[in-house]
Coordinates of C-alpha atoms in Angstrom, one line a residue:
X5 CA 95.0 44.0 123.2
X6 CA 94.8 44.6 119.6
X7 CA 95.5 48.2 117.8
X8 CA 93.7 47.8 114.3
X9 CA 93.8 50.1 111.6
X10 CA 90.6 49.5 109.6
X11 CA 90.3 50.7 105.9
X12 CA 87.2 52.2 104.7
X13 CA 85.9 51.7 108.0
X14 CA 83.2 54.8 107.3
X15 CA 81.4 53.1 104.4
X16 CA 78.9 50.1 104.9
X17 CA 80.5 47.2 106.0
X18 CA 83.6 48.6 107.9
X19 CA 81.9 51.3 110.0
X20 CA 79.6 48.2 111.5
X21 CA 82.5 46.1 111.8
X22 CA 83.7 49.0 114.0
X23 CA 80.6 49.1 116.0
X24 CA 80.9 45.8 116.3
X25 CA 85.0 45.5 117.2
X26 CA 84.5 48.0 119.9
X27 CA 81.4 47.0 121.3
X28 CA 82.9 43.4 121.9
X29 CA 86.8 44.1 122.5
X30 CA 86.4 48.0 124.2
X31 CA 90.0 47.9 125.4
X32 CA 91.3 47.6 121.7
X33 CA 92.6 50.2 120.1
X34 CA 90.8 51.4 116.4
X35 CA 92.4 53.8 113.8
X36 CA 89.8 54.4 110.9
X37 CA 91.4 55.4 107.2
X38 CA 88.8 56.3 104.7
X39 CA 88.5 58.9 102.1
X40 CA 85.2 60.0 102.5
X41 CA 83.9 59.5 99.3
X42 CA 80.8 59.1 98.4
X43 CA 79.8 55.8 100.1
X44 CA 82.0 57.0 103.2
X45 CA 80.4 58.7 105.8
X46 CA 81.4 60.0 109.2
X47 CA 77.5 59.6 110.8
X48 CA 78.1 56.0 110.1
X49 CA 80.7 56.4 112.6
X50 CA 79.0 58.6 115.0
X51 CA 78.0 55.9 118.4
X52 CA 82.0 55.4 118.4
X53 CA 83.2 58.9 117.6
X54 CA 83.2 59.6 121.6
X55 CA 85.0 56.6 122.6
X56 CA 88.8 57.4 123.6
X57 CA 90.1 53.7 121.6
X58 CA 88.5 55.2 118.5
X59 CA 90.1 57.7 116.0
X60 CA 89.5 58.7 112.4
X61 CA 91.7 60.0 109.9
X62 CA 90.5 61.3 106.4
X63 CA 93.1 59.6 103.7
X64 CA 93.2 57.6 100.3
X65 CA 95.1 54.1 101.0
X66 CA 97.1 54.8 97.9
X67 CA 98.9 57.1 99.8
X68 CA 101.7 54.9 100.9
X69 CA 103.8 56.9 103.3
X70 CA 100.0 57.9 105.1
X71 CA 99.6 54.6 105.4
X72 CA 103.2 54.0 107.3
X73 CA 103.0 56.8 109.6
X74 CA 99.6 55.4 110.9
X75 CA 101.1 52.2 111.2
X76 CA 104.0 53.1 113.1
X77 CA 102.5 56.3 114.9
X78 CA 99.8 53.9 116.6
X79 CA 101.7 50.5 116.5
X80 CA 99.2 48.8 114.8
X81 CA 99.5 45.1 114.5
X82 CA 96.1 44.2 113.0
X83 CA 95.0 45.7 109.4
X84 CA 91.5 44.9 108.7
X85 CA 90.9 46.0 104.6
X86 CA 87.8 47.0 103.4
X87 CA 88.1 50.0 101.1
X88 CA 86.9 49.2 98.1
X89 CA 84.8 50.6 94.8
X90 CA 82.1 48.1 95.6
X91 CA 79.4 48.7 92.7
X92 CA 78.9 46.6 89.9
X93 CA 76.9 49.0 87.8
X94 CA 79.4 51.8 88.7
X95 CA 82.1 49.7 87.6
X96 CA 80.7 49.1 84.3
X97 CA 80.7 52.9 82.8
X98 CA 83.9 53.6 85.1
X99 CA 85.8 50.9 85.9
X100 CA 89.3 53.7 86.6
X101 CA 88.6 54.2 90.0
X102 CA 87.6 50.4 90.6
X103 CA 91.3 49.8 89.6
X104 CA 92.8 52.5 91.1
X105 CA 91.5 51.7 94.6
X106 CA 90.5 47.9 94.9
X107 CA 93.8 46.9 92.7
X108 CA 96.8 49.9 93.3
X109 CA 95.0 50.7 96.6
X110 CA 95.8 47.4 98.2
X111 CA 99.0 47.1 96.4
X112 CA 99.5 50.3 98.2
X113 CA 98.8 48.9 101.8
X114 CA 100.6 45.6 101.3
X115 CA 103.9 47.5 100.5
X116 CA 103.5 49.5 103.7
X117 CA 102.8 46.5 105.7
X118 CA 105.4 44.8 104.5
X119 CA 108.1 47.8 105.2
X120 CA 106.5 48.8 108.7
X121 CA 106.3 45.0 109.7
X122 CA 108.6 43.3 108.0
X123 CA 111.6 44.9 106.3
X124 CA 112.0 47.8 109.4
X125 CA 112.4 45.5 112.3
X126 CA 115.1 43.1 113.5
X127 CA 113.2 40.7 115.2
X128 CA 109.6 39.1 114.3
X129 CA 106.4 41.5 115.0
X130 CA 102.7 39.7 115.8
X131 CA 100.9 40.7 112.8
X132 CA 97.7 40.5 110.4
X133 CA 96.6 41.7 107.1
X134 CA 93.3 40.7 106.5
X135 CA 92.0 41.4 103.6
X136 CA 88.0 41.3 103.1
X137 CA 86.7 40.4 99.7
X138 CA 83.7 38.9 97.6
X139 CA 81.9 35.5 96.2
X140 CA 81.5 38.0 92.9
X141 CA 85.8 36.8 92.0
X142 CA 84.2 33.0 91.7
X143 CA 81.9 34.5 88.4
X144 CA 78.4 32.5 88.0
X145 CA 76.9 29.5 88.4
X146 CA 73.6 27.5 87.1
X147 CA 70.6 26.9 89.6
X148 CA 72.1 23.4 90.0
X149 CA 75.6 24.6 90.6
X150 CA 77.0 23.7 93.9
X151 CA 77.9 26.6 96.1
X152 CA 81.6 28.8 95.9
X153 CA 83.7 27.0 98.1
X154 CA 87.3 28.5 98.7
X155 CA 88.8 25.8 96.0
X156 CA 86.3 27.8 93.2
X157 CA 88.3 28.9 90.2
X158 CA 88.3 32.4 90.1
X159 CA 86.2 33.4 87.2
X160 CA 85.2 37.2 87.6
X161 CA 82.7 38.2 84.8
X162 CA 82.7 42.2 85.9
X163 CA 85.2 45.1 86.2
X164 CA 84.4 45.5 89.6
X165 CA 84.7 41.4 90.5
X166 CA 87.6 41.6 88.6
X167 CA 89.6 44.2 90.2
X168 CA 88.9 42.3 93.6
X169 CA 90.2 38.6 91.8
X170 CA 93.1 41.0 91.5
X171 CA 93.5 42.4 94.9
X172 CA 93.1 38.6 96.0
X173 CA 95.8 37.5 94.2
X174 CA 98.1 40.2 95.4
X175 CA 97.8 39.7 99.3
X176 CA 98.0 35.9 98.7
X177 CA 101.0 36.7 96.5
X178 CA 102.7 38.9 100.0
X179 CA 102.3 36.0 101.6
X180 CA 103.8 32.9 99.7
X181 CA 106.5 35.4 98.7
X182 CA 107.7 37.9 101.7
X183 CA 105.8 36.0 104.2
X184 CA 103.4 38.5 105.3
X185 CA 100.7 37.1 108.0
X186 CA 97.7 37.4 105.8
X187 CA 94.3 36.1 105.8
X188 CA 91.5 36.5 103.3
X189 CA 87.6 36.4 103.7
X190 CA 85.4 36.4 100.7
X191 CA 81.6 37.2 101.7
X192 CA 78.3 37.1 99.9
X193 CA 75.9 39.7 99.5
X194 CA 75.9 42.2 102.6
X195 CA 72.3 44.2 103.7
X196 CA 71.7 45.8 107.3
X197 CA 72.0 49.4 108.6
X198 CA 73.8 51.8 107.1
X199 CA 74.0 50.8 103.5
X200 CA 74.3 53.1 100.8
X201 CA 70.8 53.5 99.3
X202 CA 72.2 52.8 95.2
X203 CA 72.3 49.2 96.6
X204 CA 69.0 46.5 95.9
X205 CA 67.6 46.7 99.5
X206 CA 67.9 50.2 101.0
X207 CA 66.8 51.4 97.0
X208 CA 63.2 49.1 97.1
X209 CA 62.8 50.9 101.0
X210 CA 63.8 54.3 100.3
X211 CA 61.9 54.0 96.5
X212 CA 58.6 52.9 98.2
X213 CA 58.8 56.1 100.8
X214 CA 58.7 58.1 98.4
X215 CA 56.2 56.2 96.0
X216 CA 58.9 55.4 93.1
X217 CA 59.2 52.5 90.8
X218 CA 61.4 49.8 92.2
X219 CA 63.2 48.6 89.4
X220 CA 64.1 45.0 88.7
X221 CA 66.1 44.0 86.2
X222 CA 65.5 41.1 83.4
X223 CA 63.2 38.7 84.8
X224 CA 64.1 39.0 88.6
X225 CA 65.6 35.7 89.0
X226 CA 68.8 36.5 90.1
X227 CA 69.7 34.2 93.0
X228 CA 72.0 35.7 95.5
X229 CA 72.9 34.4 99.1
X230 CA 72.2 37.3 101.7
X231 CA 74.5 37.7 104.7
X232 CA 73.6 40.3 107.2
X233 CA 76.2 42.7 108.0
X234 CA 76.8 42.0 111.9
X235 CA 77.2 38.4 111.2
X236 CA 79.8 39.2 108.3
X237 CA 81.7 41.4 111.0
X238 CA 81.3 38.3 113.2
X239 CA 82.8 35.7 110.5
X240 CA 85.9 38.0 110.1
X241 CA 86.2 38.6 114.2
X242 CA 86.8 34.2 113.9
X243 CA 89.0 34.2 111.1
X244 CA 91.4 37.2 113.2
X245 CA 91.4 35.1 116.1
X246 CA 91.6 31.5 114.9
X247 CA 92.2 32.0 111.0
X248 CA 95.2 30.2 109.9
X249 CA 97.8 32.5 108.5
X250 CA 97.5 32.3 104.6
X251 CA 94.2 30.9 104.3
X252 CA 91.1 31.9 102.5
X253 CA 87.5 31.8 104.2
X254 CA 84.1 32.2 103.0
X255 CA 81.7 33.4 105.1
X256 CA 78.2 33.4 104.0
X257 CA 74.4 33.7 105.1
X258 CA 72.9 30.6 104.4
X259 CA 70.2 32.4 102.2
X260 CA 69.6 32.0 98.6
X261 CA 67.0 34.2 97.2
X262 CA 66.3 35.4 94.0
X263 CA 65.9 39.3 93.5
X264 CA 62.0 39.5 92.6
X265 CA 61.2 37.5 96.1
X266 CA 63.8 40.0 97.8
X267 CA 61.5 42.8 96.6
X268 CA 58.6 41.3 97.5
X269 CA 59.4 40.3 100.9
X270 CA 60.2 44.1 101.9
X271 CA 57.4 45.2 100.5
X272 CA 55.2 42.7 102.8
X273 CA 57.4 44.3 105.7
X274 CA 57.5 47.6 105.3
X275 CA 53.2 47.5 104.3
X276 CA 53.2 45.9 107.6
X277 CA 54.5 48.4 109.3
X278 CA 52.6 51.0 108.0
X279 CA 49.7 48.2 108.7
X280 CA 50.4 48.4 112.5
X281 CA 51.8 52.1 112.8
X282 CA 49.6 55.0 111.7
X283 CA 52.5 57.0 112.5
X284 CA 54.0 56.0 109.1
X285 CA 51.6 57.5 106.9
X286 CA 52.0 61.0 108.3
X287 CA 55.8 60.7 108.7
X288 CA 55.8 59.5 105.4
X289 CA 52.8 60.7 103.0
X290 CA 54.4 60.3 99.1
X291 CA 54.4 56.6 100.4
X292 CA 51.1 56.1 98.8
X293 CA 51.3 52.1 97.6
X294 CA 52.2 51.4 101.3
X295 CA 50.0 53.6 103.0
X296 CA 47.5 51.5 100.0
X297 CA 49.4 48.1 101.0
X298 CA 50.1 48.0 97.1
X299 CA 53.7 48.6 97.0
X300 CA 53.9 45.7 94.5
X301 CA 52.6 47.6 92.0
X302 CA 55.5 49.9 92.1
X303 CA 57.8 47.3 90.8
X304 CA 59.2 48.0 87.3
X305 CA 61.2 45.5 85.3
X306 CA 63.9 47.3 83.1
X307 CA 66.5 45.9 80.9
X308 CA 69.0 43.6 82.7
X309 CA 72.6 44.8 83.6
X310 CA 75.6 43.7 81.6
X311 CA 77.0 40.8 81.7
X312 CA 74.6 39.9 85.3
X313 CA 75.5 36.9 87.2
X314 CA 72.7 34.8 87.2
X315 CA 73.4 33.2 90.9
X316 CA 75.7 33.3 93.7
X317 CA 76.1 30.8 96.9
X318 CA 78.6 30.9 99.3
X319 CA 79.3 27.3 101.1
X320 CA 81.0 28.5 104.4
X321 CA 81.5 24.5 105.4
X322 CA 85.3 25.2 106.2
X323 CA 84.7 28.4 108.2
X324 CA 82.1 26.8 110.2
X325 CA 84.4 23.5 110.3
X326 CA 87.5 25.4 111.4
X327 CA 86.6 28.1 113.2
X328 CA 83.0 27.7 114.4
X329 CA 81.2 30.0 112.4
X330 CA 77.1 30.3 111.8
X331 CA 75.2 33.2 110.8
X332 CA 73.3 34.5 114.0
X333 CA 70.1 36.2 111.9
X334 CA 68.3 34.3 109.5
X335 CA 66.5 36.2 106.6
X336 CA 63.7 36.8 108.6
X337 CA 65.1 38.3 111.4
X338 CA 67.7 40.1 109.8
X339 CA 65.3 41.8 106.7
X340 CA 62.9 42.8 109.4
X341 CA 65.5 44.7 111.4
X342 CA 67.2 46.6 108.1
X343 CA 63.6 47.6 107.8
X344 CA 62.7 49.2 111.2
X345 CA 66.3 50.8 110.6
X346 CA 65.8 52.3 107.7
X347 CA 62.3 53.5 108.9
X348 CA 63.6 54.4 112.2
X349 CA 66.8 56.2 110.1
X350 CA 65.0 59.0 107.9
X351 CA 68.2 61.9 108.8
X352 CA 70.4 59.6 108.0
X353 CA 69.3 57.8 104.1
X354 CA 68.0 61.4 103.3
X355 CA 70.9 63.1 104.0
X356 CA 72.8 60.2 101.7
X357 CA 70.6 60.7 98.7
X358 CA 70.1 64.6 98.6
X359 CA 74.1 65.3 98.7
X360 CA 73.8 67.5 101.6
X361 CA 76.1 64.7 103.9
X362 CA 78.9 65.2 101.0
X363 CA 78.7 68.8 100.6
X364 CA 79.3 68.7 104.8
X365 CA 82.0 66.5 104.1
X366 CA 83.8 68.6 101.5
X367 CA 83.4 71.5 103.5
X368 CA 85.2 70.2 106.5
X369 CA 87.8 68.8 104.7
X370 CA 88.4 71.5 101.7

């Protein structure tokens, strides 16, 4: 039986890594520490929040001596780190709290690993510090690049990518130097339930509902290889359970698409839906171009971001060598099930983008 403590485990990725951790390992024992900011949110959380291996505790992972008492008060031996600043465009007009928590905030946890599991005990203690990064540290490559493979250079072209290079560098630095038992997993471009609505898929669903411009920016051609979240949670499952101590892993989706097809491709969906469901159209009525099936039209291409990685491909050969690992959802599958989510979902992505989930949050925790 494990007893993880999981970092940001109320944002995207980490709350359905949770769901996931429990549902397949319900006698293990999970400790959520996030801050609650606002990509954190307890209704991510809200299928576990009734079982009695699940608890939650509101706290920044810079704060050290937090971090100790949770590892000590509920013997964890298994850290799973996913708080992070995770926005690119964010990062670029205020890169401070990118370095504060993906940089000092895991130079936080590492030291109170290394106390609670190393330093404080006379004989050896079973551990893991896995640490859950990104194909952005690897920079760009051309269409005829091959894929990111864990021997990749790091080359991060963002404040955000660089600020997890950083973090990288750090754990694998705690390991070659006091011996903590760490692994590393960087993964490529996450969608599924649950994700914050600023990001490129939930914003083209959530803009077509309510009959807004889905932006694109430059030309569209932005390659990216998608990875849907419950197989990213599966990848890091393998690498806890047969990952060799010290070793990095990529775990990707096997799905290179370019931005501009990403667009289209929900807006096929989601018009089918409202194709086959007349349901939609009064649920939703500002959703005009799909009510129409014209939600093409809608798209809107503005200038392009600074400094934008052209393309990014994760080659997973070594995780699905060494530890057996394949994507369970191709694009297809996986796409069409973020859509019926987010349809299915309304509470939850409107709750997100009015504020009224973070002005809850404040007032419980004021």
């Amino acid at each position: 039986m494990k007893k993880l403590l999981v970092t940001g485990g109320a944002g995207f990725i980490g709350a359905n890594f949770v769901h996931y951790w429990l549902s397949k390992y319900p006698e293990d024992n999970v400790v959520v520490l996030d801050a609650l900011t606002y990509a954190g949110n307890l209704e991510n959380l809200a299928v576990v929040q009734n079982n009695e291996n699940f608890s939650f505790v509101k706290g920044d992972i810079c704060d050290q001596a937090l971090v100790e008492t949770l590892l000590i008060d509920h013997q964890v031996d298994t850290l799973v780190h996913f708080a992070a600043e995770s926005h690119v465009d964010r990062s670029i007009t205020g890169p401070d709290a990118f370095i504060e928590t993906n940089i000092l905030g895991t130079y936080s946890l590492l030291k109170a690993a290394k106390k609670c599991w190393l330093d404080d005990r006379d004989k050896p203690f079973e551990h893991r510090f896995h640490h859950v990064s990104t194909d952005e540290v690897y920079g760009t490559l051309s269409a005829s690049d091959p894929a990111f493979t864990e021997d990749t250079a790091y080359a991060p072209n963002s404040p955000y990518s660089a600020s997890k290079a950083a973090s990288d560098h750090l754990v694998r630095a705690y390991h070659h130097t006091y011996g903590l038992n760490v692994t590393t997993s960087n993964c490529s471009n996450n969608y599924g339930p649950y994700h914050f609505p600023e990001k490129l898929i939930p914003l083209v669903i959530t803009n077509i509902l309510h009959n807004k411009s889905l932006p694109i920016y430059g030309d569209g051609m932005q390659i990216r290889d998608w990875l849907y979240v419950e197989d990213h949670a599966y990848g890091i499952d393998l690498v806890l359970n047969k990952g060799r101590i010290g070793e990095n892993y990529n775990i990707g989706g096997n799905n290179e698409w370019a931005n501009i097809n990403i667009v289209k491709e929900v807006c096929a969906l989601v018009e089918t839906r409202f194709a086959e469901s007349s349901e939609l159209a009064t649920r939703f009525p500002e959703a005009l171009a799909a009510i129409e099936a014209n939600t093409e039209s809608l798209i809107t291409y503005v200038t392009d971001r600074l400094g934008h990685d052209r393309r990014y491909a994760i080659d997973a050969t070594k995780t699905r060598v060494e530890l057996g690992y394949e994507p369970k959802e191709t694009f297809e599958t996986g796409i069409a099930k973020t859509v019926s989510w987010y349809l299915d979902n309304e509470a939850w992505w409107k709750a997100v983008m009015d504020g009224s989930y973070q002005d809850w949050v404040e007032g419980q925790y004021s």
